């Protein structure tokens, strides 16, 4: 069996395709023949700097995969060989608030990930794929989609007529755009690419802002909301953009804080003065995943896949992610 492994701090090009001995699923586990993976910024960051994350070597990367169950361990009755499933980012977060135990079960970090031909996963750490999804589409769900769902539905509690601000056109932002549009919300999205903004409008974006053409894009957001600000911001930039999104979020509005893409500092007094709810988001639970998949099936939602790579070309997929030219998701097919 083949698996990609992080074997040093040498970055993308130091990834190694290795032979790994297969093993039967243990009690409470399922064995999955992986058909596809998708890449998140977190996966790229783990490969580029495994030392900061104190990863042991070797470590199989990636949290997001979809495949076919080929065997089940003792005590497993919810799944059988032939079932189509997606991995849960956290193998031990079933429901309720996040916990240390859940965080210590993150695929591709705390434990081995899914960039392998076959993997053993907890039976409570997989969910059935939506019936209308391919394996490649199913592989986009565990991190980016669920993070967006958590931000829009669980934390944001978005309802029809709300206004949602989205930054950029990566995987989380595009899923958030689709979910917010599905909920009947007005969406404002930023990018430096007119081509990407056109694609966002085709997905239902109400207003698009080119932040290269409008460096003070926060003023455009305030103008579009009559100076009041948006109800919810899905903040993927981090500290570098947070001062701006605080200014563009209405009094008593919500910011779902997800990303760490930009560095900087914030003044916490600005959050206090506007009574803003600033909530950190770290993916979501299995219960949220099941809720999300029901909504996806009901509405026939399809994820946006920008580029697809073969398993043998996984390094090229990470380089594409690093180049940051994608719109939606980057996928590796087995």
Tab-separated table of C-alpha atoms in Angstrom:
chain	number	residue	atom	x	y	z
A	1	UNK	CA	0.000	0.000	0.000
A	2	UNK	CA	1.250	3.491	-0.893
A	3	UNK	CA	1.010	6.584	1.288
A	4	UNK	CA	2.509	10.055	1.142
A	5	UNK	CA	4.484	10.957	4.246
A	6	UNK	CA	6.034	14.024	5.866
A	7	UNK	CA	9.533	12.788	6.729
A	8	UNK	CA	11.367	16.061	7.432
A	9	UNK	CA	10.969	19.819	7.621
A	10	UNK	CA	12.004	20.108	3.971
A	11	UNK	CA	8.633	21.305	2.739
A	12	UNK	CA	6.544	20.149	-0.210
A	13	UNK	CA	9.368	18.650	-2.255
A	14	UNK	CA	10.543	16.552	0.704
A	15	UNK	CA	7.254	14.635	0.821
A	16	UNK	CA	7.902	10.930	0.305
A	17	UNK	CA	5.700	8.339	-1.396
A	18	UNK	CA	6.306	5.261	0.717
A	19	UNK	CA	5.188	1.651	1.027
A	20	UNK	CA	3.127	1.156	4.185
A	21	UNK	CA	1.999	-2.206	5.510
A	22	UNK	CA	-1.810	-2.489	5.446
A	23	UNK	CA	-3.634	-3.433	8.637
A	24	UNK	CA	-7.098	-4.772	9.406
A	25	UNK	CA	-9.538	-2.378	11.102
A	26	UNK	CA	-9.599	-2.648	14.884
A	27	UNK	CA	-12.709	-2.695	17.086
A	28	UNK	CA	-14.927	0.271	16.275
A	29	UNK	CA	-13.015	1.063	13.070
A	30	UNK	CA	-13.668	0.919	9.333
A	31	UNK	CA	-11.096	0.428	6.608
A	32	UNK	CA	-11.553	2.781	3.682
A	33	UNK	CA	-10.055	2.565	0.212
A	34	UNK	CA	-9.478	6.236	-0.488
A	35	UNK	CA	-10.691	7.581	-3.818
A	36	UNK	CA	-9.940	11.286	-3.386
A	37	UNK	CA	-8.420	13.880	-1.044
A	38	UNK	CA	-8.771	17.635	-0.977
A	39	UNK	CA	-6.166	20.087	0.298
A	40	UNK	CA	-6.706	22.806	2.874
A	41	UNK	CA	-4.401	25.677	3.808
A	42	UNK	CA	-3.900	23.887	7.123
A	43	UNK	CA	-2.536	20.815	5.277
A	44	UNK	CA	-0.118	22.987	3.336
A	45	UNK	CA	1.005	24.712	6.541
A	46	UNK	CA	1.576	21.361	8.236
A	47	UNK	CA	3.845	20.199	5.414
A	48	UNK	CA	5.748	23.472	5.268
A	49	UNK	CA	6.362	23.650	9.016
A	50	UNK	CA	5.924	20.305	10.799
A	51	UNK	CA	8.421	21.370	13.483
A	52	UNK	CA	6.122	24.097	14.819
A	53	UNK	CA	3.367	21.501	15.124
A	54	UNK	CA	5.725	19.025	16.839
A	55	UNK	CA	4.807	16.256	14.419
A	56	UNK	CA	6.536	12.884	14.682
A	57	UNK	CA	8.044	11.476	11.497
A	58	UNK	CA	6.747	9.938	9.387
A	59	UNK	CA	3.282	11.514	9.355
A	60	UNK	CA	0.676	11.001	6.635
A	61	UNK	CA	-0.844	14.428	5.799
A	62	UNK	CA	-4.372	15.586	4.949
A	63	UNK	CA	-7.629	15.514	6.850
A	64	UNK	CA	-10.094	15.456	3.964
A	65	UNK	CA	-10.805	12.298	2.031
A	66	UNK	CA	-13.595	10.209	0.546
A	67	UNK	CA	-13.643	6.569	-0.366
A	68	UNK	CA	-15.261	3.157	-0.128
A	69	UNK	CA	-15.518	1.050	3.015
A	70	UNK	CA	-13.771	-2.280	2.336
A	71	UNK	CA	-13.849	-3.828	5.832
A	72	UNK	CA	-15.281	-3.148	9.289
A	73	UNK	CA	-13.945	-3.988	12.731
A	74	UNK	CA	-15.667	-5.665	15.639
A	75	UNK	CA	-18.710	-3.851	16.961
A	76	UNK	CA	-19.340	-1.765	13.830
A	77	UNK	CA	-22.918	-1.970	12.572
A	78	UNK	CA	-23.501	1.478	11.036
A	79	UNK	CA	-21.303	0.792	7.991
A	80	UNK	CA	-20.625	-2.136	5.692
A	81	UNK	CA	-18.261	-2.844	2.781
A	82	UNK	CA	-19.287	-0.873	-0.272
A	83	UNK	CA	-20.531	2.187	1.624
A	84	UNK	CA	-19.310	5.562	0.316
A	85	UNK	CA	-17.965	7.758	3.108
A	86	UNK	CA	-16.022	10.906	3.900
A	87	UNK	CA	-13.580	11.306	6.780
A	88	UNK	CA	-14.330	13.564	9.730
A	89	UNK	CA	-11.553	16.085	10.402
A	90	UNK	CA	-11.772	15.259	14.108
A	91	UNK	CA	-12.090	11.539	14.714
A	92	UNK	CA	-13.473	12.077	18.225
A	93	UNK	CA	-15.788	15.080	18.073
A	94	UNK	CA	-19.275	13.640	17.849
A	95	UNK	CA	-21.341	16.573	19.170
A	96	UNK	CA	-21.339	19.362	21.717
A	97	UNK	CA	-18.499	21.856	22.217
A	98	UNK	CA	-14.965	21.191	21.018
A	99	UNK	CA	-12.618	19.570	23.545
A	100	UNK	CA	-8.980	18.653	24.065
A	101	UNK	CA	-9.857	15.050	23.246
A	102	UNK	CA	-11.384	16.151	19.957
A	103	UNK	CA	-8.401	18.330	19.061
A	104	UNK	CA	-6.048	15.441	19.775
A	105	UNK	CA	-7.859	13.418	17.105
A	106	UNK	CA	-7.278	15.746	14.142
A	107	UNK	CA	-6.354	13.847	10.987
A	108	UNK	CA	-3.102	14.810	9.299
A	109	UNK	CA	-1.770	16.450	12.446
A	110	UNK	CA	-2.285	14.867	15.830
A	111	UNK	CA	-2.785	11.515	14.073
A	112	UNK	CA	-2.025	10.173	10.599
A	113	UNK	CA	-4.112	11.611	7.803
A	114	UNK	CA	-5.760	10.199	4.695
A	115	UNK	CA	-3.325	10.780	1.799
A	116	UNK	CA	-2.941	7.027	1.378
A	117	UNK	CA	-4.453	4.295	-0.733
A	118	UNK	CA	-6.171	2.788	2.323
A	119	UNK	CA	-6.755	4.045	5.878
A	120	UNK	CA	-8.389	2.866	9.106
A	121	UNK	CA	-10.796	5.398	10.615
A	122	UNK	CA	-13.128	5.422	13.600
A	123	UNK	CA	-16.632	4.348	12.626
A	124	UNK	CA	-17.756	7.541	14.430
A	125	UNK	CA	-15.149	9.426	12.405
A	126	UNK	CA	-16.757	8.967	8.983
A	127	UNK	CA	-20.080	10.050	7.469
A	128	UNK	CA	-22.017	8.833	4.414
A	129	UNK	CA	-21.483	10.850	1.227
A	130	UNK	CA	-24.410	12.743	-0.293
A	131	UNK	CA	-25.826	10.413	-2.942
A	132	UNK	CA	-25.360	12.913	-5.789
A	133	UNK	CA	-21.651	13.479	-5.015
A	134	UNK	CA	-18.632	11.945	-6.691
A	135	UNK	CA	-15.740	10.875	-4.485
A	136	UNK	CA	-13.823	13.992	-5.564
A	137	UNK	CA	-16.735	16.185	-4.497
A	138	UNK	CA	-17.118	14.280	-1.242
A	139	UNK	CA	-13.465	14.873	-0.407
A	140	UNK	CA	-14.083	18.637	-0.291
A	141	UNK	CA	-16.459	18.411	2.666
A	142	UNK	CA	-14.631	17.484	5.919
A	143	UNK	CA	-12.765	20.739	6.615
A	144	UNK	CA	-13.619	23.613	4.252
A	145	UNK	CA	-17.313	22.879	3.862
A	146	UNK	CA	-17.910	22.019	7.516
A	147	UNK	CA	-15.969	25.075	8.679
A	148	UNK	CA	-18.133	27.257	6.443
A	149	UNK	CA	-21.316	25.532	7.671
A	150	UNK	CA	-20.282	26.066	11.293
A	151	UNK	CA	-19.556	29.730	10.594
A	152	UNK	CA	-22.781	30.417	8.672
A	153	UNK	CA	-25.309	28.173	10.420
A	154	UNK	CA	-24.096	27.088	13.857
A	155	UNK	CA	-22.381	30.322	14.929
A	156	UNK	CA	-23.733	32.881	12.463
A	157	UNK	CA	-27.346	31.655	12.594
A	158	UNK	CA	-27.842	33.340	9.251
A	159	UNK	CA	-31.426	33.896	8.147
A	160	UNK	CA	-33.017	35.197	4.981
A	161	UNK	CA	-32.293	38.887	4.476
A	162	UNK	CA	-29.086	38.949	6.522
A	163	UNK	CA	-25.915	40.343	4.970
A	164	UNK	CA	-22.736	38.257	5.077
A	165	UNK	CA	-19.199	39.430	4.270
A	166	UNK	CA	-16.749	36.902	2.807
A	167	UNK	CA	-13.039	37.421	2.228
A	168	UNK	CA	-11.363	35.858	-0.803
A	169	UNK	CA	-12.339	32.887	-2.937
A	170	UNK	CA	-10.656	29.904	-1.292
A	171	UNK	CA	-12.443	26.752	-0.243
A	172	UNK	CA	-14.032	28.030	2.984
A	173	UNK	CA	-15.183	31.330	1.472
A	174	UNK	CA	-16.773	29.705	-1.575
A	175	UNK	CA	-18.622	27.133	0.517
A	176	UNK	CA	-19.740	29.964	2.826
A	177	UNK	CA	-20.995	31.850	-0.229
A	178	UNK	CA	-23.007	28.817	-1.338
A	179	UNK	CA	-24.459	28.173	2.124
A	180	UNK	CA	-25.333	31.840	2.737
A	181	UNK	CA	-26.993	32.061	-0.678
A	182	UNK	CA	-28.893	28.854	0.124
A	183	UNK	CA	-30.166	30.516	3.322
A	184	UNK	CA	-31.443	33.564	1.425
A	185	UNK	CA	-28.759	35.938	2.687
A	186	UNK	CA	-27.199	38.843	0.835
A	187	UNK	CA	-23.494	38.183	0.260
A	188	UNK	CA	-20.548	40.524	-0.236
A	189	UNK	CA	-17.261	38.936	-1.308
A	190	UNK	CA	-13.768	40.316	-1.951
A	191	UNK	CA	-10.960	39.259	-4.289
A	192	UNK	CA	-8.120	40.803	-6.294
A	193	UNK	CA	-9.233	38.945	-9.450
A	194	UNK	CA	-12.057	40.138	-11.685
A	195	UNK	CA	-12.321	36.647	-13.149
A	196	UNK	CA	-12.857	35.134	-9.697
A	197	UNK	CA	-15.368	37.829	-8.781
A	198	UNK	CA	-17.321	37.029	-11.947
A	199	UNK	CA	-17.408	33.373	-10.915
A	200	UNK	CA	-18.565	34.391	-7.451
A	201	UNK	CA	-21.436	36.377	-8.952
A	202	UNK	CA	-22.408	33.312	-10.960
A	203	UNK	CA	-22.677	31.440	-7.643
A	204	UNK	CA	-25.031	34.074	-6.251
A	205	UNK	CA	-22.799	36.770	-4.738
A	206	UNK	CA	-24.837	39.950	-4.327
A	207	UNK	CA	-21.892	42.368	-4.370
A	208	UNK	CA	-18.252	41.831	-5.316
A	209	UNK	CA	-15.345	44.089	-4.391
A	210	UNK	CA	-11.903	44.052	-5.996
A	211	UNK	CA	-9.642	44.978	-3.097
A	212	UNK	CA	-6.749	45.752	-5.437
A	213	UNK	CA	-8.849	48.362	-7.218
A	214	UNK	CA	-10.383	49.508	-3.918
A	215	UNK	CA	-7.650	49.268	-1.258
A	216	UNK	CA	-10.065	50.756	1.292
A	217	UNK	CA	-12.580	48.011	0.583
A	218	UNK	CA	-14.091	48.317	4.038
A	219	UNK	CA	-15.558	51.677	2.978
A	220	UNK	CA	-17.282	49.974	0.051
A	221	UNK	CA	-18.813	47.431	2.440
A	222	UNK	CA	-20.090	50.173	4.743
A	223	UNK	CA	-21.485	52.123	1.798
A	224	UNK	CA	-23.322	49.023	0.588
A	225	UNK	CA	-24.901	48.575	4.041
A	226	UNK	CA	-25.889	52.234	4.555
A	227	UNK	CA	-23.118	52.635	7.091
A	228	UNK	CA	-24.528	49.973	9.428
A	229	UNK	CA	-22.237	47.068	8.546
A	230	UNK	CA	-22.897	43.394	7.870
A	231	UNK	CA	-24.629	40.925	10.167
A	232	UNK	CA	-21.902	38.274	9.874
A	233	UNK	CA	-18.313	38.232	8.658
A	234	UNK	CA	-16.559	34.979	7.786
A	235	UNK	CA	-13.024	36.091	8.647
A	236	UNK	CA	-10.368	33.934	6.962
A	237	UNK	CA	-7.631	36.565	6.880
A	238	UNK	CA	-6.831	36.710	10.575
A	239	UNK	CA	-5.186	39.534	12.469
A	240	UNK	CA	-4.176	41.409	9.311
A	241	UNK	CA	-7.753	41.914	8.123
A	242	UNK	CA	-9.613	41.737	11.437
A	243	UNK	CA	-9.438	45.497	12.200
A	244	UNK	CA	-11.206	46.113	8.892
A	245	UNK	CA	-13.833	43.447	9.396
A	246	UNK	CA	-14.545	44.749	12.890
A	247	UNK	CA	-15.269	48.107	11.292
A	248	UNK	CA	-17.549	46.539	8.660
A	249	UNK	CA	-19.532	44.333	11.071
A	250	UNK	CA	-22.621	45.935	12.586
A	251	UNK	CA	-23.096	46.692	16.254
A	252	UNK	CA	-23.879	43.384	18.030
A	253	UNK	CA	-22.977	41.500	14.853
A	254	UNK	CA	-20.871	38.341	14.626
A	255	UNK	CA	-17.421	37.560	13.264
A	256	UNK	CA	-16.617	33.893	12.674
A	257	UNK	CA	-12.830	33.835	13.012
A	258	UNK	CA	-11.274	31.060	10.956
A	259	UNK	CA	-8.088	32.012	9.179
A	260	UNK	CA	-4.535	32.939	10.017
A	261	UNK	CA	-3.536	33.979	6.507
A	262	UNK	CA	-2.325	37.467	7.425
A	263	UNK	CA	-0.305	38.743	10.347
A	264	UNK	CA	-0.945	41.831	12.441
A	265	UNK	CA	-2.433	43.078	15.674
A	266	UNK	CA	-5.877	44.133	16.826
A	267	UNK	CA	-7.208	46.436	19.493
A	268	UNK	CA	-9.711	44.400	21.566
A	269	UNK	CA	-11.434	47.612	22.614
A	270	UNK	CA	-12.928	47.887	19.124
A	271	UNK	CA	-14.686	44.544	19.640
A	272	UNK	CA	-15.992	45.666	23.012
A	273	UNK	CA	-17.257	49.051	21.829
A	274	UNK	CA	-19.427	47.492	19.131
A	275	UNK	CA	-20.565	44.536	21.286
A	276	UNK	CA	-19.350	42.218	18.533
A	277	UNK	CA	-19.404	38.467	19.073
A	278	UNK	CA	-15.981	37.221	17.949
A	279	UNK	CA	-16.093	33.426	17.759
A	280	UNK	CA	-13.192	31.172	16.863
A	281	UNK	CA	-14.134	28.359	14.472
A	282	UNK	CA	-12.163	25.107	14.240
A	283	UNK	CA	-14.024	22.949	11.703
A	284	UNK	CA	-16.974	21.216	13.441
A	285	UNK	CA	-18.469	18.077	14.922
A	286	UNK	CA	-19.790	14.918	13.268
A	287	UNK	CA	-23.351	15.994	14.135
A	288	UNK	CA	-22.800	19.259	12.252
A	289	UNK	CA	-21.394	17.259	9.320
A	290	UNK	CA	-24.535	15.119	9.150
A	291	UNK	CA	-26.767	18.222	9.355
A	292	UNK	CA	-24.773	19.869	6.588
A	293	UNK	CA	-24.998	16.832	4.330
A	294	UNK	CA	-28.787	16.730	4.720
A	295	UNK	CA	-28.978	20.359	3.593
A	296	UNK	CA	-26.579	19.689	0.704
A	297	UNK	CA	-28.702	16.739	-0.447
A	298	UNK	CA	-31.964	18.694	-0.134
A	299	UNK	CA	-30.695	21.636	-2.195
A	300	UNK	CA	-28.580	19.631	-4.639
A	301	UNK	CA	-25.551	21.785	-3.823
A	302	UNK	CA	-22.349	20.989	-5.719
A	303	UNK	CA	-18.875	21.989	-4.476
A	304	UNK	CA	-16.547	24.045	-6.652
A	305	UNK	CA	-13.414	22.107	-7.636
A	306	UNK	CA	-10.766	24.251	-9.293
A	307	UNK	CA	-7.990	21.768	-10.049
A	308	UNK	CA	-7.571	17.990	-9.853
A	309	UNK	CA	-4.275	16.063	-9.596
A	310	UNK	CA	-3.344	12.397	-9.667
A	311	UNK	CA	-2.208	10.669	-6.465
A	312	UNK	CA	1.313	10.342	-7.853
A	313	UNK	CA	1.388	14.122	-8.451
A	314	UNK	CA	0.470	15.130	-4.893
A	315	UNK	CA	3.475	17.463	-4.636
A	316	UNK	CA	2.185	19.414	-7.643
A	317	UNK	CA	-1.199	19.747	-5.934
A	318	UNK	CA	0.432	21.320	-2.871
A	319	UNK	CA	2.418	23.681	-5.075
A	320	UNK	CA	-0.844	24.722	-6.742
A	321	UNK	CA	-2.336	25.381	-3.311
A	322	UNK	CA	0.716	27.402	-2.339
A	323	UNK	CA	0.426	29.535	-5.498
A	324	UNK	CA	-3.007	30.655	-4.202
A	325	UNK	CA	-4.531	30.999	-7.648
A	326	UNK	CA	-7.359	28.549	-7.026
A	327	UNK	CA	-11.080	29.270	-6.832
A	328	UNK	CA	-12.714	26.735	-4.543
A	329	UNK	CA	-10.952	23.434	-3.893
A	330	UNK	CA	-7.813	21.593	-5.025
A	331	UNK	CA	-8.360	17.818	-5.180
A	332	UNK	CA	-6.120	14.748	-5.440
A	333	UNK	CA	-7.731	11.664	-7.011
A	334	UNK	CA	-6.495	8.156	-6.364
